mmCIF file of C-alpha atoms and ligand atoms in Angstrom:
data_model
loop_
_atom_site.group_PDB
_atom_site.id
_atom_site.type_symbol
_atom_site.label_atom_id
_atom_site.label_comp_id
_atom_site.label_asym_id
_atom_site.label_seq_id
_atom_site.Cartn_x
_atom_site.Cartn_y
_atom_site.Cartn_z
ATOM 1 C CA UNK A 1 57.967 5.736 1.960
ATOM 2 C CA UNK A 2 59.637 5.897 -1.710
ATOM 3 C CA UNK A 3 58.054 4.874 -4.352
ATOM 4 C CA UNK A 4 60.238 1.434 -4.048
ATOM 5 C CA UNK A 5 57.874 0.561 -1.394
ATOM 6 C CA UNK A 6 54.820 2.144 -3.892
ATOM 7 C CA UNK A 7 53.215 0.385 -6.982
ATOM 8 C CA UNK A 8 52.903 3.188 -9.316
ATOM 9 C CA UNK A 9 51.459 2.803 -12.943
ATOM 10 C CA UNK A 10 50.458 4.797 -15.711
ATOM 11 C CA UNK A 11 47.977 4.653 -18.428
ATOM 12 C CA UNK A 12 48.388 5.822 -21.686
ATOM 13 C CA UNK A 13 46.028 5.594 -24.732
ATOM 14 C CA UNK A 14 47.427 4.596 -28.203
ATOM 15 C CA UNK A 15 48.533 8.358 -30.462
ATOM 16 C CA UNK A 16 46.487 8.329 -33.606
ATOM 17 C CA UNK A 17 48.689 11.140 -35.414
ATOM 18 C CA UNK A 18 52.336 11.576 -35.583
ATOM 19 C CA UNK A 19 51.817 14.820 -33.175
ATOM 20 C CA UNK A 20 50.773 12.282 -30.611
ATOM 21 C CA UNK A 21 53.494 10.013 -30.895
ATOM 22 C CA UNK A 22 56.025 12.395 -30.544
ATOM 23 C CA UNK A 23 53.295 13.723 -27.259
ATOM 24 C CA UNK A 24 53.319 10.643 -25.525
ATOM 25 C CA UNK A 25 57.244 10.145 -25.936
ATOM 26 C CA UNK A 26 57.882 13.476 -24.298
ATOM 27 C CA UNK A 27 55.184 11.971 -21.741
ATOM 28 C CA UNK A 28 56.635 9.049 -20.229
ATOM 29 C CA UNK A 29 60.218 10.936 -20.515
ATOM 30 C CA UNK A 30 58.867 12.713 -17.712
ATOM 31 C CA UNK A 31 56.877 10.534 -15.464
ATOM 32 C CA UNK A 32 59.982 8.078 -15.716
ATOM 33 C CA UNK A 33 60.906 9.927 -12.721
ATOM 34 C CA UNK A 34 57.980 8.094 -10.279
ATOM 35 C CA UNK A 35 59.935 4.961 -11.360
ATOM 36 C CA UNK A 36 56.502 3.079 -12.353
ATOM 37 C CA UNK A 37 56.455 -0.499 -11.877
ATOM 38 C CA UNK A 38 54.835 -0.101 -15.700
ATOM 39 C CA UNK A 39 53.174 1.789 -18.307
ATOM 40 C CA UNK A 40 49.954 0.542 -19.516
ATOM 41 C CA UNK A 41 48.355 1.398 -23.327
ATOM 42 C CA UNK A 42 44.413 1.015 -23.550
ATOM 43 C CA UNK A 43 42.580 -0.871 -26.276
ATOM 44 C CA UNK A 44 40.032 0.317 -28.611
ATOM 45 C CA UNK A 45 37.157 -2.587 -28.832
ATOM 46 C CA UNK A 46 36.475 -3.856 -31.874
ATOM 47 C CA UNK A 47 38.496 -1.884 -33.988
ATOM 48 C CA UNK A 48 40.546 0.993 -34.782
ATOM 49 C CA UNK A 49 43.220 2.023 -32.211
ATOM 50 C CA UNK A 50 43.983 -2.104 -31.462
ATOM 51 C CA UNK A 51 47.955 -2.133 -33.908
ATOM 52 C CA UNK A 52 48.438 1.316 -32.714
ATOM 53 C CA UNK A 53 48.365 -0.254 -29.176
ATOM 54 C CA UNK A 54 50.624 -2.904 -29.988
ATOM 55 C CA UNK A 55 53.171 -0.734 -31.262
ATOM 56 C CA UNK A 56 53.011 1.396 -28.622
ATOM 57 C CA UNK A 57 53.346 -1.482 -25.639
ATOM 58 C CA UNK A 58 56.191 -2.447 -27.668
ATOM 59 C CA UNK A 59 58.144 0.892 -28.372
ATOM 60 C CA UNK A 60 57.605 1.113 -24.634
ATOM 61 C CA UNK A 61 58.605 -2.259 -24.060
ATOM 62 C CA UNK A 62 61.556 -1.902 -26.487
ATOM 63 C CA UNK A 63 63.004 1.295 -25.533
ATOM 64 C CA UNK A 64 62.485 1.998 -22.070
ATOM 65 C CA UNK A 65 63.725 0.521 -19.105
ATOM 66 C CA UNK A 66 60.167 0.393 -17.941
ATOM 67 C CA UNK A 67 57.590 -2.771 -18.025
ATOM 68 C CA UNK A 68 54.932 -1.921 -20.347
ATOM 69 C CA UNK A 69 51.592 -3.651 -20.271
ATOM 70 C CA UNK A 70 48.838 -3.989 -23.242
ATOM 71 C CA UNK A 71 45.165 -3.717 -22.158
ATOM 72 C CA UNK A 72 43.017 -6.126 -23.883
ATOM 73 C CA UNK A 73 39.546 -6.322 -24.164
ATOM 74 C CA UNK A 74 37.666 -9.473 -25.435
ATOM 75 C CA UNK A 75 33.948 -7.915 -26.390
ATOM 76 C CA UNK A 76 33.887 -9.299 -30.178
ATOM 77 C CA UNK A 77 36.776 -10.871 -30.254
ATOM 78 C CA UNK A 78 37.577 -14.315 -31.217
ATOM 79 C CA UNK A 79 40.059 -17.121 -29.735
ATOM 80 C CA UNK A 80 42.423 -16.838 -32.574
ATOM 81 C CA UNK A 81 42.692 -13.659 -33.023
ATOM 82 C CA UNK A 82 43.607 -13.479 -29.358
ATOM 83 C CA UNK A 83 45.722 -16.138 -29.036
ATOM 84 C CA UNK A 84 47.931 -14.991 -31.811
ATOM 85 C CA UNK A 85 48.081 -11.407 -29.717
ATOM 86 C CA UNK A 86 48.771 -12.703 -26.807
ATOM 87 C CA UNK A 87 51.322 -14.609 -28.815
ATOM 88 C CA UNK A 88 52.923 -11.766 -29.976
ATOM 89 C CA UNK A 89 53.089 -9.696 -27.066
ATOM 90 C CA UNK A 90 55.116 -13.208 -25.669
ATOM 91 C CA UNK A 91 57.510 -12.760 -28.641
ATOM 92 C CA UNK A 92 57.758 -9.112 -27.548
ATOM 93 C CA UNK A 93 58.686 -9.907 -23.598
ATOM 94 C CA UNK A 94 55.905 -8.743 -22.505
ATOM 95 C CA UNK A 95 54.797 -9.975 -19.028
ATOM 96 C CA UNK A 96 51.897 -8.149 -17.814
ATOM 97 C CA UNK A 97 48.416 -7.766 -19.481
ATOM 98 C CA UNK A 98 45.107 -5.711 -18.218
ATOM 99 C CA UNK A 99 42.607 -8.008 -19.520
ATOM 100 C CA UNK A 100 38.997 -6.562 -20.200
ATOM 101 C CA UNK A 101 35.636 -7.304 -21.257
ATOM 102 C CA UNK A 102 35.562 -3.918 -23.521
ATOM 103 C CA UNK A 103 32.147 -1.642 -23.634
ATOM 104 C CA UNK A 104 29.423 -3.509 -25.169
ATOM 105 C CA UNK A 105 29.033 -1.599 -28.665
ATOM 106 C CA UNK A 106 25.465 0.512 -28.833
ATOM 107 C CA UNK A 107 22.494 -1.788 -29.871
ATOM 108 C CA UNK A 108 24.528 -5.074 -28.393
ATOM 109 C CA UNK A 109 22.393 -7.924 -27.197
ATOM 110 C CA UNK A 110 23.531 -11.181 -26.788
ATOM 111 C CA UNK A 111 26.778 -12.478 -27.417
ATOM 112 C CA UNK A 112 29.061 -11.514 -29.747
ATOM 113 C CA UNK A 113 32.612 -12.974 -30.331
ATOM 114 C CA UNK A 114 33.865 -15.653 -28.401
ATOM 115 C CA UNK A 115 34.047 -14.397 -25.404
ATOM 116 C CA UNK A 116 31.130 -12.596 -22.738
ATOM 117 C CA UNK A 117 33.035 -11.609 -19.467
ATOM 118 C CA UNK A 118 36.433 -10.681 -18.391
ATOM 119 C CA UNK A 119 36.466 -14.113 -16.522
ATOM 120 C CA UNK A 120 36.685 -15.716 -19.489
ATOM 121 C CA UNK A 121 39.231 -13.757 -20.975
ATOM 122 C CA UNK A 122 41.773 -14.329 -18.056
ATOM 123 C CA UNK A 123 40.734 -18.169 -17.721
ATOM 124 C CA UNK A 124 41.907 -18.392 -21.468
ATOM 125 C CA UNK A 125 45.134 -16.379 -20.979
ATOM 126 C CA UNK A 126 45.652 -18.831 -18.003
ATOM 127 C CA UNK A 127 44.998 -21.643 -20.093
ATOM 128 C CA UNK A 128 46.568 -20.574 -23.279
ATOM 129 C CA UNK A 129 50.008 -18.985 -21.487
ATOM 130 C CA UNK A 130 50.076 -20.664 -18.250
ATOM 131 C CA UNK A 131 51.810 -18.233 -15.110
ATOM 132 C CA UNK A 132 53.483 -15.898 -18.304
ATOM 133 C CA UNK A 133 51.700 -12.924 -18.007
ATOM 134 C CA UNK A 134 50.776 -10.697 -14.483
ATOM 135 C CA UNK A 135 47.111 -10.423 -15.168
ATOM 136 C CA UNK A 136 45.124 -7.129 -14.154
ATOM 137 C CA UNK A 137 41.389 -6.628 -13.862
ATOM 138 C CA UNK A 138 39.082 -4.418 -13.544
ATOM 139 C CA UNK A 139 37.201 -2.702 -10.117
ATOM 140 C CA UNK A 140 34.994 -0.712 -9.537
ATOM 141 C CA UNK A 141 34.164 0.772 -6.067
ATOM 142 C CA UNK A 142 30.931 2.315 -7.488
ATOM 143 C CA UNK A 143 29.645 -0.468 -9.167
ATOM 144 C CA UNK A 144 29.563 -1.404 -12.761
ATOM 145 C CA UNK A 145 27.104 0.570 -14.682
ATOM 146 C CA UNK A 146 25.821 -2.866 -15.936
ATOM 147 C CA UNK A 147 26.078 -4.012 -12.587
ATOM 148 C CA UNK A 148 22.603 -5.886 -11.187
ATOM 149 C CA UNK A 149 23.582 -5.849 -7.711
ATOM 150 C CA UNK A 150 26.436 -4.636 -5.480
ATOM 151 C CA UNK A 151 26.722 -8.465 -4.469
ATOM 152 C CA UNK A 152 26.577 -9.760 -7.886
ATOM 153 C CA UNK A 153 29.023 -7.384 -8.914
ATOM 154 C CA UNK A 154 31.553 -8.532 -6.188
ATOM 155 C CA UNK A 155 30.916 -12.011 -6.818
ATOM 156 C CA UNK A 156 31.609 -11.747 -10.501
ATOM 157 C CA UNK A 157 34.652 -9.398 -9.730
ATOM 158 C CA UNK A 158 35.637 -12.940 -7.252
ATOM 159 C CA UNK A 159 35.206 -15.190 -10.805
ATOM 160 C CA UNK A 160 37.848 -13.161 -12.322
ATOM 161 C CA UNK A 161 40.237 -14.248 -9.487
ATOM 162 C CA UNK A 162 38.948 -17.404 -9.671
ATOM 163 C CA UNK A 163 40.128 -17.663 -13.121
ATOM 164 C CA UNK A 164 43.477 -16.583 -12.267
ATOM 165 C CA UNK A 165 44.201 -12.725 -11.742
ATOM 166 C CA UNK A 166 46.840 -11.318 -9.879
ATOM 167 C CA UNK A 167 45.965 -8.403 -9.469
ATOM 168 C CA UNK A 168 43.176 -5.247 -9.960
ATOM 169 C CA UNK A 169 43.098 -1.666 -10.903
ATOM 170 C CA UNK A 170 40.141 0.566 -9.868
ATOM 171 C CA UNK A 171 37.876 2.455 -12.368
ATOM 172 C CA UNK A 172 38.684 6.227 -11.299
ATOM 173 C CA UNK A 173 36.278 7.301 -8.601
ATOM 174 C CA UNK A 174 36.617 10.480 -5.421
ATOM 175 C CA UNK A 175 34.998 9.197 -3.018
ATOM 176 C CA UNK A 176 37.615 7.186 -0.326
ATOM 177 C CA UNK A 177 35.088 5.687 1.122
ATOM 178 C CA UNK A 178 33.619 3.606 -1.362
ATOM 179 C CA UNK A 179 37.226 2.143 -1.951
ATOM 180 C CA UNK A 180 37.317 1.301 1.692
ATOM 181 C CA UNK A 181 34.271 -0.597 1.496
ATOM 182 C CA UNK A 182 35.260 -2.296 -1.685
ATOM 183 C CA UNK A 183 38.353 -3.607 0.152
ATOM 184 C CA UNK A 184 36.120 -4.997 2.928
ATOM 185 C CA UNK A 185 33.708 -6.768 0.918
ATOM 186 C CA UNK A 186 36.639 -7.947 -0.806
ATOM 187 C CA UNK A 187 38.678 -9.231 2.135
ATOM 188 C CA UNK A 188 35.261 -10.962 3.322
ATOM 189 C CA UNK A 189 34.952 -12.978 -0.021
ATOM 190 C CA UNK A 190 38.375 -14.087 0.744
ATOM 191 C CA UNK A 191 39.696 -11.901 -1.930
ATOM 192 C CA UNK A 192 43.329 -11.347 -1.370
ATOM 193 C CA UNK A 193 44.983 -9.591 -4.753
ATOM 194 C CA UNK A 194 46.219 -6.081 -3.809
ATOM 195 C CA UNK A 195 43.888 -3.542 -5.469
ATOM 196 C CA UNK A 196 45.183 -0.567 -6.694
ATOM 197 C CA UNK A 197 42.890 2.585 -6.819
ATOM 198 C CA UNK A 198 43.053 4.431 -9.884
ATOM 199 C CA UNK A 199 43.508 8.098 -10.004
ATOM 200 C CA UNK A 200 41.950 10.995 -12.606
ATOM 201 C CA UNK A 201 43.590 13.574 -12.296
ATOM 202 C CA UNK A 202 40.916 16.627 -12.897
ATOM 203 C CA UNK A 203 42.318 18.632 -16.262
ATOM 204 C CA UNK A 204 38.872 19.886 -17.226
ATOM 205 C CA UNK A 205 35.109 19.864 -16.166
ATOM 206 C CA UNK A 206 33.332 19.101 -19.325
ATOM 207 C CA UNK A 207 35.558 16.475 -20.060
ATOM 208 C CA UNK A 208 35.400 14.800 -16.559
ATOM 209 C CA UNK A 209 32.161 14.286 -16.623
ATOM 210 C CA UNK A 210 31.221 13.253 -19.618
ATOM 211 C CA UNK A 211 33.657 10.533 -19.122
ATOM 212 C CA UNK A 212 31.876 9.977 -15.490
ATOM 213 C CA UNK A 213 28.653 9.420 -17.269
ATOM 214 C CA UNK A 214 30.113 7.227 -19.465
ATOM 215 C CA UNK A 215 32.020 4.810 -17.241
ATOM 216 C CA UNK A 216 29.285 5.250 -13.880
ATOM 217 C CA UNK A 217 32.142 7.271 -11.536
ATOM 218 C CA UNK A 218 30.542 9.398 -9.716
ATOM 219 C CA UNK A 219 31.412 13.429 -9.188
ATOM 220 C CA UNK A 220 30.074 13.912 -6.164
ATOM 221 C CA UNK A 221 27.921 17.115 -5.754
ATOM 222 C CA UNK A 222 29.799 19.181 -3.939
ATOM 223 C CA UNK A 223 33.143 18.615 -6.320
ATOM 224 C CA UNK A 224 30.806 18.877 -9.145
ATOM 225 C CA UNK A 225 29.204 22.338 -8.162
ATOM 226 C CA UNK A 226 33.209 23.550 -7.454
ATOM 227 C CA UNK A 227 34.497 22.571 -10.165
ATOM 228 C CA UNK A 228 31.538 24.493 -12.283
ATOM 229 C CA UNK A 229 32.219 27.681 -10.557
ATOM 230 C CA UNK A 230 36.168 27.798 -12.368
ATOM 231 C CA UNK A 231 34.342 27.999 -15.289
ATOM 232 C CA UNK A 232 37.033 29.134 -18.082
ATOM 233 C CA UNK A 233 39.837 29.270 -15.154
ATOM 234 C CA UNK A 234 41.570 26.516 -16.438
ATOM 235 C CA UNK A 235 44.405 27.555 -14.284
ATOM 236 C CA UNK A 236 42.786 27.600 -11.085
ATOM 237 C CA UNK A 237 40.508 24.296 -11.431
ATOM 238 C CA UNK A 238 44.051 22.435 -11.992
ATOM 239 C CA UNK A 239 45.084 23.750 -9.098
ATOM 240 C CA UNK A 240 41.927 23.419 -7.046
ATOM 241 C CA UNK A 241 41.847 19.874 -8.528
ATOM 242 C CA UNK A 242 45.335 18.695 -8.069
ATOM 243 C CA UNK A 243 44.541 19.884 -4.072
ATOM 244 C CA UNK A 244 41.276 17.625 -4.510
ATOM 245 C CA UNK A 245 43.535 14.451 -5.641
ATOM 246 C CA UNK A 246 46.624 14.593 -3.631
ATOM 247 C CA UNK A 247 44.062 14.513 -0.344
ATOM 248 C CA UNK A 248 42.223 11.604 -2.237
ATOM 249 C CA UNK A 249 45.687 9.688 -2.239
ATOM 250 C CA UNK A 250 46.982 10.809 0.535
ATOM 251 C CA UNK A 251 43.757 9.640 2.640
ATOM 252 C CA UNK A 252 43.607 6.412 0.080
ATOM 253 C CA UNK A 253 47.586 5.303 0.848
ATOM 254 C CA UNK A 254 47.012 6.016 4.522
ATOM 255 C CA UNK A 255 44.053 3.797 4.297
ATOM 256 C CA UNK A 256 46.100 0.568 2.681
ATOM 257 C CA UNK A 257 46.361 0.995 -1.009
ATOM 258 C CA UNK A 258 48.807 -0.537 -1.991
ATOM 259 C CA UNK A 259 49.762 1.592 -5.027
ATOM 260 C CA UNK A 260 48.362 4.271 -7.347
ATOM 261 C CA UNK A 261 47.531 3.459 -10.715
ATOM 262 C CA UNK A 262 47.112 7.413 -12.965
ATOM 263 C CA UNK A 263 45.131 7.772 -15.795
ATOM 264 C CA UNK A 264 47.207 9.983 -17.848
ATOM 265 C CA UNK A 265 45.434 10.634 -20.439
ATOM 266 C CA UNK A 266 48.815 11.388 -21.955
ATOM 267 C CA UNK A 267 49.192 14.393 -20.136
ATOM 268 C CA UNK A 268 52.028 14.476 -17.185
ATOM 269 C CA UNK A 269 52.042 17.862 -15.773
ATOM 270 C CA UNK A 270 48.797 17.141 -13.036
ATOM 271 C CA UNK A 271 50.417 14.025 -11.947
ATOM 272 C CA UNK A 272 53.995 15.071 -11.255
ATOM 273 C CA UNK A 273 52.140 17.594 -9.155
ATOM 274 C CA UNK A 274 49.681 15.872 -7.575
ATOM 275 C CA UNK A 275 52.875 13.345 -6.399
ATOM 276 C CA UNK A 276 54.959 16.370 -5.405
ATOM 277 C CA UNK A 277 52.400 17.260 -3.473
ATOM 278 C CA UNK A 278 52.533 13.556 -2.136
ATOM 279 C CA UNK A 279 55.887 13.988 -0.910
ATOM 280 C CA UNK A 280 56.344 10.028 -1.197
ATOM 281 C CA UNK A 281 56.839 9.190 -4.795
ATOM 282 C CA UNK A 282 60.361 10.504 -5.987
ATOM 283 C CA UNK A 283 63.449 8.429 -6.172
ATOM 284 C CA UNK A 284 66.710 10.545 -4.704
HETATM 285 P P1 FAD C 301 33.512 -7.676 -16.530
HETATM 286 O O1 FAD C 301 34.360 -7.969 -15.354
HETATM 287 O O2 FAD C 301 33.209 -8.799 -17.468
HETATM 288 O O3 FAD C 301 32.152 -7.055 -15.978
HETATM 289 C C1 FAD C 301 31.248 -6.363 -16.850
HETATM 290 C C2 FAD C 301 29.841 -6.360 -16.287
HETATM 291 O O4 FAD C 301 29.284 -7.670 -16.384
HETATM 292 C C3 FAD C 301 29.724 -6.014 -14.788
HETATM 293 O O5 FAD C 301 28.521 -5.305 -14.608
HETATM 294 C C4 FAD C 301 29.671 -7.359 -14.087
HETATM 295 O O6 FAD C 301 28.933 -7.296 -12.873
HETATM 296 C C5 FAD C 301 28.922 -8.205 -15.114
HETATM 297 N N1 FAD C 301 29.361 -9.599 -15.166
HETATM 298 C C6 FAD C 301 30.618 -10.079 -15.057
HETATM 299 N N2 FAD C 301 30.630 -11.431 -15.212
HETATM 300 C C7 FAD C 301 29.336 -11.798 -15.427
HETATM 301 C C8 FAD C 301 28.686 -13.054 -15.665
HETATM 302 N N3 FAD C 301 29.377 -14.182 -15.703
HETATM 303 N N4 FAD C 301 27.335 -13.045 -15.845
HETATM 304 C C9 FAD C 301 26.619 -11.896 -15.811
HETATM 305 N N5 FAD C 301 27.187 -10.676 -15.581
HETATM 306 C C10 FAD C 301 28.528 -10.626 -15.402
HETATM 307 N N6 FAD C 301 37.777 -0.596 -21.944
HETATM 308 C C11 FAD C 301 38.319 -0.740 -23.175
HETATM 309 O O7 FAD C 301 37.602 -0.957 -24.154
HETATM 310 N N7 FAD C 301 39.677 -0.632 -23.367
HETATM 311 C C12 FAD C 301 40.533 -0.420 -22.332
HETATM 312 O O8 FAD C 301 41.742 -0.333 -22.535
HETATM 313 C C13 FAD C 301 39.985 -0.288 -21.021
HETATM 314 N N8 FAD C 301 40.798 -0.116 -19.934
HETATM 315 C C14 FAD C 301 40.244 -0.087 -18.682
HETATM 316 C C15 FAD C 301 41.102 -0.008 -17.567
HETATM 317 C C16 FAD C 301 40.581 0.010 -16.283
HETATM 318 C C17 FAD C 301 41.514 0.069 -15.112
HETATM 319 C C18 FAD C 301 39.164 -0.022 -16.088
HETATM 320 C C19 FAD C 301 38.595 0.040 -14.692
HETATM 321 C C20 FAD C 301 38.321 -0.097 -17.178
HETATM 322 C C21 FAD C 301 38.841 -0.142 -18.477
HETATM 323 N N9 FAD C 301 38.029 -0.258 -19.604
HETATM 324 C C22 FAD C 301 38.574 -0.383 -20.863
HETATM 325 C C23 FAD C 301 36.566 -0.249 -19.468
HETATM 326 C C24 FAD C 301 35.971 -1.664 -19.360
HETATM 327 O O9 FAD C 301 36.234 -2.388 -20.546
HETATM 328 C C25 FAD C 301 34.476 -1.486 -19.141
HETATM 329 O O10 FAD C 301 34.220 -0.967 -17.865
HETATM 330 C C26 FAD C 301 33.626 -2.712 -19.431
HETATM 331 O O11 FAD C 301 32.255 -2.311 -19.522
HETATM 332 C C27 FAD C 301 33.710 -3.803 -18.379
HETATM 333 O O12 FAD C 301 34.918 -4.441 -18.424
HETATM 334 P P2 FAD C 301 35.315 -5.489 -17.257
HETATM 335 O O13 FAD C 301 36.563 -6.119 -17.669
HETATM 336 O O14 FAD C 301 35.234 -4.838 -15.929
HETATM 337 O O15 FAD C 301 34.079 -6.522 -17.421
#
């Protein structure tokens, strides 16, 4: 397999400082060479990362020879002010959007903005832009944290492609198995977009899970209690954790995914090895 046959993205978040520009350049330089069917940039809800996003989709977008893809999240937002992005990202020839509902901010109860759900997000891009732009979504084989039940979770994961997805992108997560099942439930829904896991590639413990806690993927115990004993061995928990990952995708492309999707966290060094190790990604 080649990674033709492979869809492989990357995330990216937006540099704040000219250091990170000049990062995140140096960045996709180098994972250019998995040929990624596109970069995506996250979005900051509500506030202060949201131009440095657009300018990064479109320096991407603009001097690359790679498809790069805003994420947008709707939490707060109004209409307009998304129309007139999603206009502008047209302007740009930009084709492909990750569309979001965004963290609810702390204290949030009720609605706020225009908009409640990611549903309603991608009906309006459908509405507003017609077939345009290749609409992700969202995932999550563990559940939303907010979730109220595994079925209502699924079923509101279906009202997304109801409302006109294409296709989805996991939250991060290292346990196969709950992918698996999430492709199951999925297939008896009659959900038929490919799915793409996403992949964390583990860089450092304190940082992994605080961002688990956060976002509701789980470390399992075993990984967890590993990963603790590396303590200030940065060197050896890459290692030990690029080992973990590779058998994650390995077992998760032997399985039926039908692409990886890395969370970069502007960083390429774990992923280039963790797809060496692969064996399957590089172009000749
Ligand atoms: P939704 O699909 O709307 O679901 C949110 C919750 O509401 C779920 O618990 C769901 O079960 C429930 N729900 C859905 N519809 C309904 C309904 N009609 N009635 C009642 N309950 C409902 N966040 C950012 O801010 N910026 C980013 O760039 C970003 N990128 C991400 C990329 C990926 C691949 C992933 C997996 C997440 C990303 N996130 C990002 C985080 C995401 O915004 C949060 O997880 C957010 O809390 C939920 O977004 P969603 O689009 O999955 O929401």
């Amino acid at each position: 397999m080649t990674s033709q046959a492979l869809a492989i993205s990357c995330e990216f978040f937006p540099p704040r400082t000219e250091k990170g520009v000049l990062n995140l350049r140096k960045t996709r330089e180098q994972l250019q060479v998995l040929q990624p069917t596109y970069f995506s940039v996250t979005f900051g809800a509500g506030g202060s990362t949201q131009e440095k996003t657009f300018d990064t989709v479109v320096e991407i977008q603009e001097q690359t020879d790679f498809e790069a893809a805003p994420h947008l999240s709707c939490i707060g937002s109004g209409r307009e002010n998304i129309l007139k992005l999603l206009q502008a990202y047209q302007a740009h020839g930009i084709q492909r959007i990750v569309a979001l509902r965004g963290d609810k901010p702390s204290g949030w109860a009720g609605k706020i903005g225009d908009f409640s759900y990611a549903n309603e997000l991608v009906e309006f891009i459908r509405a507003k832009t017609g077939t345009h732009f290749h609409i992700e979504v969202a995932a999550y084989p563990e559940f939303h944290p907010e979730a109220q039940s595994a079925k209502k979770d699924l079923d509101y994961f279906k009202s997304k492609v109801e409302a006109g997805a294409d296709s989805a992108i996991t939250q991060y997560f290292y346990n196969a198995d709950a992918y698996f099942r999430l492709l199951d439930s999925c297939a008896k829904r009659g959900i038929d977009i490919p799915i793409v896991p996403g992949i964390m590639p583990i860089a450092n413990f304190e940082q992994l899970a605080r961002f688990s806690d956060i976002c509701g993927a789980e470390i399992p115990r075993w990984l967890r209690t590993r990963l603790k004993d590396f303590e200030d061995d940065k060197t050896a928990l890459q290692d030990f954790g690029v080992d973990v990952v590779a058998k994650l995708c390995e077992r998760l492309l032997a399985g039926g995914a039908p692409g990886l999707h890395f969370y970069t966290l502007n960083q390429s060094a774990l992923i280039l090895n963790i797809t060496n190790r692969l064996g399957v990604l590089k172009r000749d």
